[in-house]
Amino acid sequence: MTALSAAPGPAPAPAPASTSRSLSRLHRPALLVWAAFVLLVTGWLLWLHFSKVPTERTCPHLPFDSKEYAANCDYSAFTDANNVYNFLGEALTYACVAVAAWAGGALVGRELESGTAKLAWTQSLSPARWLAGKLVAAALPLVAGGGLLALVFDRVWTSDEDWLVSNWTYDRVFIPRGPLLPALLLLGLAVGALAGIALRRTLPALGAAAAVTLLTRLYLREAWKPLRGPLHGFWAVHLSATAMVLALSVAATAGAFCLLRRQAR
């Protein structure tokens, strides 16, 4: 009996890289920038708590003409503890605008404009899974970093409140002291994704996401002020405002998925 040799079949296609690995590689620069921002602000806050505020507390007890006073107590707008703390608080309250701009432009809008997203949809991912993967991969470091910043910011405030003149009702103190900070970051991410899907172009999505998030952030400042009447204390107002922002984030995320599904039909 003649042995028949089987013809070699085509070589199997290489397995595609995992979604999370691809996202991590694609947006690694943004992740590094975010990590550097979190570490910088955290280090700055710890410097205030462990070095600057204790030094300033000793100034009233030092002779005005002493070397110690001249070295540590001369006023500078760039090193004064209150100024630095207020500046960091303001930067954190508007970090959501930068997140929205990045999400609208780089995370979603650019891939829709270039056709990379459609290529992924035809190979291995459905549009919903594609968007979900992007949002989860971005949300995890945002929540982790925002949570760390909120913990450190609140620690500095509660320990040095006697020296820091800002009131807790000011946005620069009210927002970064708890979960409202990561909630606003998630809102920026959701609005950015919605803008990117709606406009499908990098620069228009970037600008629209930043503008909408900024206006929403300014409106929310007026929306949670009435909460200070029926609710008493920082945490009651703060957690109510956090719930308000999370509800908006869920609505924006749902809108992004619904719009993507309609476009992908």
C-alpha positions as a Python dict, from the first residue, in 0.01 Angstrom:
ca = {
    (1, 'M'): (0, 0, 0),
    (2, 'T'): (138, 332, -104),
    (3, 'A'): (180, 571, 179),
    (4, 'L'): (30, 907, 110),
    (5, 'S'): (215, 1197, 258),
    (6, 'A'): (-11, 1469, 386),
    (7, 'A'): (60, 1811, 248),
    (8, 'P'): (164, 2059, 512),
    (9, 'G'): (-114, 2298, 605),
    (10, 'P'): (-78, 2672, 641),
    (11, 'A'): (111, 2792, 943),
    (12, 'P'): (-117, 2909, 1221),
    (13, 'A'): (-151, 3282, 1255),
    (14, 'P'): (27, 3428, 1556),
    (15, 'A'): (-203, 3494, 1846),
    (16, 'P'): (-290, 3859, 1882),
    (17, 'A'): (-154, 4045, 2181),
    (18, 'S'): (-393, 4074, 2470),
    (19, 'T'): (-611, 4380, 2484),
    (20, 'S'): (-470, 4504, 2809),
    (21, 'R'): (-112, 4463, 2689),
    (22, 'S'): (-189, 4648, 2366),
    (23, 'L'): (-358, 4931, 2551),
    (24, 'S'): (-74, 4956, 2799),
    (25, 'R'): (183, 4978, 2520),
    (26, 'L'): (-19, 5226, 2316),
    (27, 'H'): (-87, 5465, 2603),
    (28, 'R'): (228, 5410, 2806),
    (29, 'P'): (340, 5777, 2774),
    (30, 'A'): (10, 5897, 2921),
    (31, 'L'): (40, 5643, 3203),
    (32, 'L'): (392, 5760, 3280),
    (33, 'V'): (282, 6124, 3282),
    (34, 'W'): (-2, 6042, 3521),
    (35, 'A'): (229, 5842, 3750),
    (36, 'A'): (481, 6127, 3753),
    (37, 'F'): (206, 6377, 3835),
    (38, 'V'): (77, 6162, 4123),
    (39, 'L'): (426, 6113, 4266),
    (40, 'L'): (516, 6481, 4229),
    (41, 'V'): (202, 6609, 4400),
    (42, 'T'): (226, 6343, 4672),
    (43, 'G'): (588, 6434, 4741),
    (44, 'W'): (504, 6803, 4747),
    (45, 'L'): (224, 6746, 4998),
    (46, 'L'): (447, 6534, 5222),
    (47, 'W'): (715, 6803, 5210),
    (48, 'L'): (457, 7055, 5326),
    (49, 'H'): (345, 6834, 5613),
    (50, 'F'): (682, 6712, 5739),
    (51, 'S'): (905, 7010, 5661),
    (52, 'K'): (748, 7337, 5555),
    (53, 'V'): (456, 7369, 5799),
    (54, 'P'): (663, 7269, 6106),
    (55, 'T'): (929, 7520, 6004),
    (56, 'E'): (675, 7799, 5961),
    (57, 'R'): (524, 7716, 6301),
    (58, 'T'): (855, 7797, 6469),
    (59, 'C'): (892, 8135, 6298),
    (60, 'P'): (684, 8339, 6548),
    (61, 'H'): (915, 8218, 6827),
    (62, 'L'): (1240, 8309, 6653),
    (63, 'P'): (1413, 8649, 6688),
    (64, 'F'): (1341, 8860, 6384),
    (65, 'D'): (1709, 8932, 6322),
    (66, 'S'): (1833, 8575, 6378),
    (67, 'K'): (1997, 8363, 6112),
    (68, 'E'): (1732, 8093, 6157),
    (69, 'Y'): (1456, 8343, 6085),
    (70, 'A'): (1633, 8479, 5777),
    (71, 'A'): (1697, 8128, 5642),
    (72, 'N'): (1352, 7979, 5699),
    (73, 'C'): (1095, 8252, 5754),
    (74, 'D'): (1134, 8503, 5474),
    (75, 'Y'): (807, 8514, 5279),
    (76, 'S'): (803, 8379, 4925),
    (77, 'A'): (489, 8335, 4718),
    (78, 'F'): (637, 8018, 4568),
    (79, 'T'): (728, 7844, 4895),
    (80, 'D'): (470, 7973, 5144),
    (81, 'A'): (281, 7670, 5281),
    (82, 'N'): (-64, 7817, 5221),
    (83, 'N'): (17, 7922, 4867),
    (84, 'V'): (163, 7583, 4776),
    (85, 'Y'): (-128, 7395, 4934),
    (86, 'N'): (-385, 7612, 4757),
    (87, 'F'): (-203, 7576, 4425),
    (88, 'L'): (-195, 7198, 4453),
    (89, 'G'): (-562, 7194, 4549),
    (90, 'E'): (-656, 7401, 4244),
    (91, 'A'): (-449, 7178, 4015),
    (92, 'L'): (-623, 6867, 4147),
    (93, 'T'): (-972, 7013, 4110),
    (94, 'Y'): (-916, 7070, 3738),
    (95, 'A'): (-721, 6751, 3663),
    (96, 'C'): (-1046, 6604, 3528),
    (97, 'V'): (-1031, 6852, 3237),
    (98, 'A'): (-691, 6718, 3131),
    (99, 'V'): (-820, 6359, 3160),
    (100, 'A'): (-1120, 6445, 2941),
    (101, 'A'): (-899, 6605, 2677),
    (102, 'W'): (-672, 6299, 2667),
    (103, 'A'): (-962, 6053, 2659),
    (104, 'G'): (-1143, 6240, 2383),
    (105, 'G'): (-835, 6297, 2170),
    (106, 'A'): (-585, 6016, 2223),
    (107, 'L'): (-781, 5733, 2382),
    (108, 'V'): (-1086, 5729, 2152),
    (109, 'G'): (-1097, 6003, 1890),
    (110, 'R'): (-760, 5932, 1732),
    (111, 'E'): (-828, 5560, 1690),
    (112, 'L'): (-1167, 5624, 1531),
    (113, 'E'): (-1022, 5887, 1299),
    (114, 'S'): (-729, 5670, 1188),
    (115, 'G'): (-938, 5355, 1139),
    (116, 'T'): (-744, 5157, 1400),
    (117, 'A'): (-1064, 5092, 1593),
    (118, 'K'): (-1247, 4945, 1291),
    (119, 'L'): (-951, 4720, 1222),
    (120, 'A'): (-971, 4585, 1577),
    (121, 'W'): (-1346, 4531, 1542),
    (122, 'T'): (-1304, 4320, 1227),
    (123, 'Q'): (-1032, 4099, 1379),
    (124, 'S'): (-1092, 4009, 1741),
    (125, 'L'): (-1299, 4264, 1934),
    (126, 'S'): (-1656, 4381, 1921),
    (127, 'P'): (-1704, 4759, 1947),
    (128, 'A'): (-1845, 4724, 2299),
    (129, 'R'): (-1551, 4513, 2417),
    (130, 'W'): (-1309, 4754, 2252),
    (131, 'L'): (-1455, 5051, 2440),
    (132, 'A'): (-1491, 4861, 2766),
    (133, 'G'): (-1129, 4753, 2753),
    (134, 'K'): (-1011, 5107, 2696),
    (135, 'L'): (-1225, 5253, 2975),
    (136, 'V'): (-1126, 4989, 3230),
    (137, 'A'): (-756, 5013, 3144),
    (138, 'A'): (-770, 5391, 3188),
    (139, 'A'): (-1001, 5395, 3491),
    (140, 'L'): (-785, 5169, 3710),
    (141, 'P'): (-476, 5395, 3727),
    (142, 'L'): (-695, 5705, 3748),
    (143, 'V'): (-885, 5572, 4049),
    (144, 'A'): (-570, 5438, 4216),
    (145, 'G'): (-376, 5760, 4168),
    (146, 'G'): (-671, 5983, 4254),
    (147, 'G'): (-739, 5780, 4567),
    (148, 'L'): (-378, 5811, 4683),
    (149, 'L'): (-378, 6186, 4623),
    (150, 'A'): (-705, 6225, 4813),
    (151, 'L'): (-571, 6029, 5111),
    (152, 'V'): (-251, 6234, 5132),
    (153, 'F'): (-431, 6564, 5073),
    (154, 'D'): (-680, 6490, 5349),
    (155, 'R'): (-402, 6379, 5584),
    (156, 'V'): (-217, 6706, 5537),
    (157, 'W'): (-534, 6910, 5583),
    (158, 'T'): (-651, 6735, 5899),
    (159, 'S'): (-302, 6753, 6053),
    (160, 'D'): (-217, 7112, 5958),
    (161, 'E'): (-563, 7273, 5947),
    (162, 'D'): (-459, 7518, 6220),
    (163, 'W'): (-189, 7659, 5994),
    (164, 'L'): (-357, 7635, 5652),
    (165, 'V'): (-604, 7921, 5621),
    (166, 'S'): (-826, 7769, 5348),
    (167, 'N'): (-1177, 7672, 5455),
    (168, 'W'): (-1306, 7322, 5376),
    (169, 'T'): (-1593, 7473, 5177),
    (170, 'Y'): (-1348, 7610, 4918),
    (171, 'D'): (-1329, 7387, 4610),
    (172, 'R'): (-952, 7358, 4636),
    (173, 'V'): (-998, 7183, 4972),
    (174, 'F'): (-1345, 7032, 4933),
    (175, 'I'): (-1277, 6833, 4614),
    (176, 'P'): (-931, 6674, 4672),
    (177, 'R'): (-996, 6557, 5029),
    (178, 'G'): (-1193, 6243, 4945),
    (179, 'P'): (-1354, 6021, 4679),
    (180, 'L'): (-1491, 6321, 4493),
    (181, 'L'): (-1147, 6361, 4333),
    (182, 'P'): (-1133, 6016, 4164),
    (183, 'A'): (-1504, 6050, 4082),
    (184, 'L'): (-1432, 6368, 3886),
    (185, 'L'): (-1146, 6193, 3707),
    (186, 'L'): (-1386, 5918, 3602),
    (187, 'L'): (-1631, 6183, 3483),
    (188, 'G'): (-1359, 6334, 3264),
    (189, 'L'): (-1283, 5990, 3123),
    (190, 'A'): (-1649, 5922, 3045),
    (191, 'V'): (-1707, 6262, 2884),
    (192, 'G'): (-1391, 6222, 2680),
    (193, 'A'): (-1501, 5882, 2552),
    (194, 'L'): (-1844, 6017, 2460),
    (195, 'A'): (-1692, 6315, 2277),
    (196, 'G'): (-1447, 6092, 2091),
    (197, 'I'): (-1723, 5859, 1971),
    (198, 'A'): (-1955, 6144, 1878),
    (199, 'L'): (-1699, 6348, 1681),
    (200, 'R'): (-1460, 6069, 1566),
    (201, 'R'): (-1176, 6316, 1516),
    (202, 'T'): (-883, 6384, 1745),
    (203, 'L'): (-868, 6760, 1786),
    (204, 'P'): (-1243, 6835, 1785),
    (205, 'A'): (-1301, 6557, 2039),
    (206, 'L'): (-1015, 6683, 2255),
    (207, 'G'): (-1148, 7039, 2260),
    (208, 'A'): (-1511, 6942, 2309),
    (209, 'A'): (-1434, 6699, 2592),
    (210, 'A'): (-1222, 6955, 2775),
    (211, 'A'): (-1480, 7232, 2733),
    (212, 'V'): (-1776, 7018, 2843),
    (213, 'T'): (-1589, 6883, 3145),
    (214, 'L'): (-1477, 7230, 3247),
    (215, 'L'): (-1830, 7370, 3221),
    (216, 'T'): (-1970, 7070, 3410),
    (217, 'R'): (-1708, 7111, 3680),
    (218, 'L'): (-1798, 7480, 3721),
    (219, 'Y'): (-2170, 7403, 3726),
    (220, 'L'): (-2126, 7133, 3987),
    (221, 'R'): (-1958, 7384, 4214),
    (222, 'E'): (-2291, 7569, 4225),
    (223, 'A'): (-2495, 7248, 4238),
    (224, 'W'): (-2344, 7113, 4559),
    (225, 'K'): (-2346, 7445, 4746),
    (226, 'P'): (-2715, 7403, 4848),
    (227, 'L'): (-2622, 7069, 5004),
    (228, 'R'): (-2447, 7259, 5283),
    (229, 'G'): (-2786, 7369, 5415),
    (230, 'P'): (-2968, 7041, 5490),
    (231, 'L'): (-2643, 6844, 5530),
    (232, 'H'): (-2396, 6919, 5807),
    (233, 'G'): (-2024, 6856, 5808),
    (234, 'F'): (-1767, 6795, 5541),
    (235, 'W'): (-1825, 6424, 5480),
    (236, 'A'): (-2202, 6443, 5444),
    (237, 'V'): (-2172, 6710, 5175),
    (238, 'H'): (-1867, 6551, 5014),
    (239, 'L'): (-2021, 6206, 4977),
    (240, 'S'): (-2345, 6351, 4839),
    (241, 'A'): (-2147, 6547, 4580),
    (242, 'T'): (-1951, 6230, 4496),
    (243, 'A'): (-2274, 6040, 4432),
    (244, 'M'): (-2389, 6323, 4204),
    (245, 'V'): (-2068, 6308, 3999),
    (246, 'L'): (-2072, 5928, 3977),
    (247, 'A'): (-2430, 5939, 3845),
    (248, 'L'): (-2318, 6177, 3569),
    (249, 'S'): (-2023, 5947, 3492),
    (250, 'V'): (-2254, 5646, 3455),
    (251, 'A'): (-2486, 5847, 3228),
    (252, 'A'): (-2198, 5963, 3006),
    (253, 'T'): (-2056, 5610, 2987),
    (254, 'A'): (-2394, 5464, 2894),
    (255, 'G'): (-2433, 5732, 2628),
    (256, 'A'): (-2093, 5644, 2483),
    (257, 'F'): (-2183, 5274, 2454),
    (258, 'C'): (-2523, 5347, 2303),
    (259, 'L'): (-2379, 5586, 2046),
    (260, 'L'): (-2102, 5343, 1955),
    (261, 'R'): (-2352, 5063, 1904),
    (262, 'R'): (-2558, 5280, 1669),
    (263, 'Q'): (-2250, 5382, 1469),
    (264, 'A'): (-2122, 5025, 1441),
    (265, 'R'): (-2442, 4886, 1286),
}
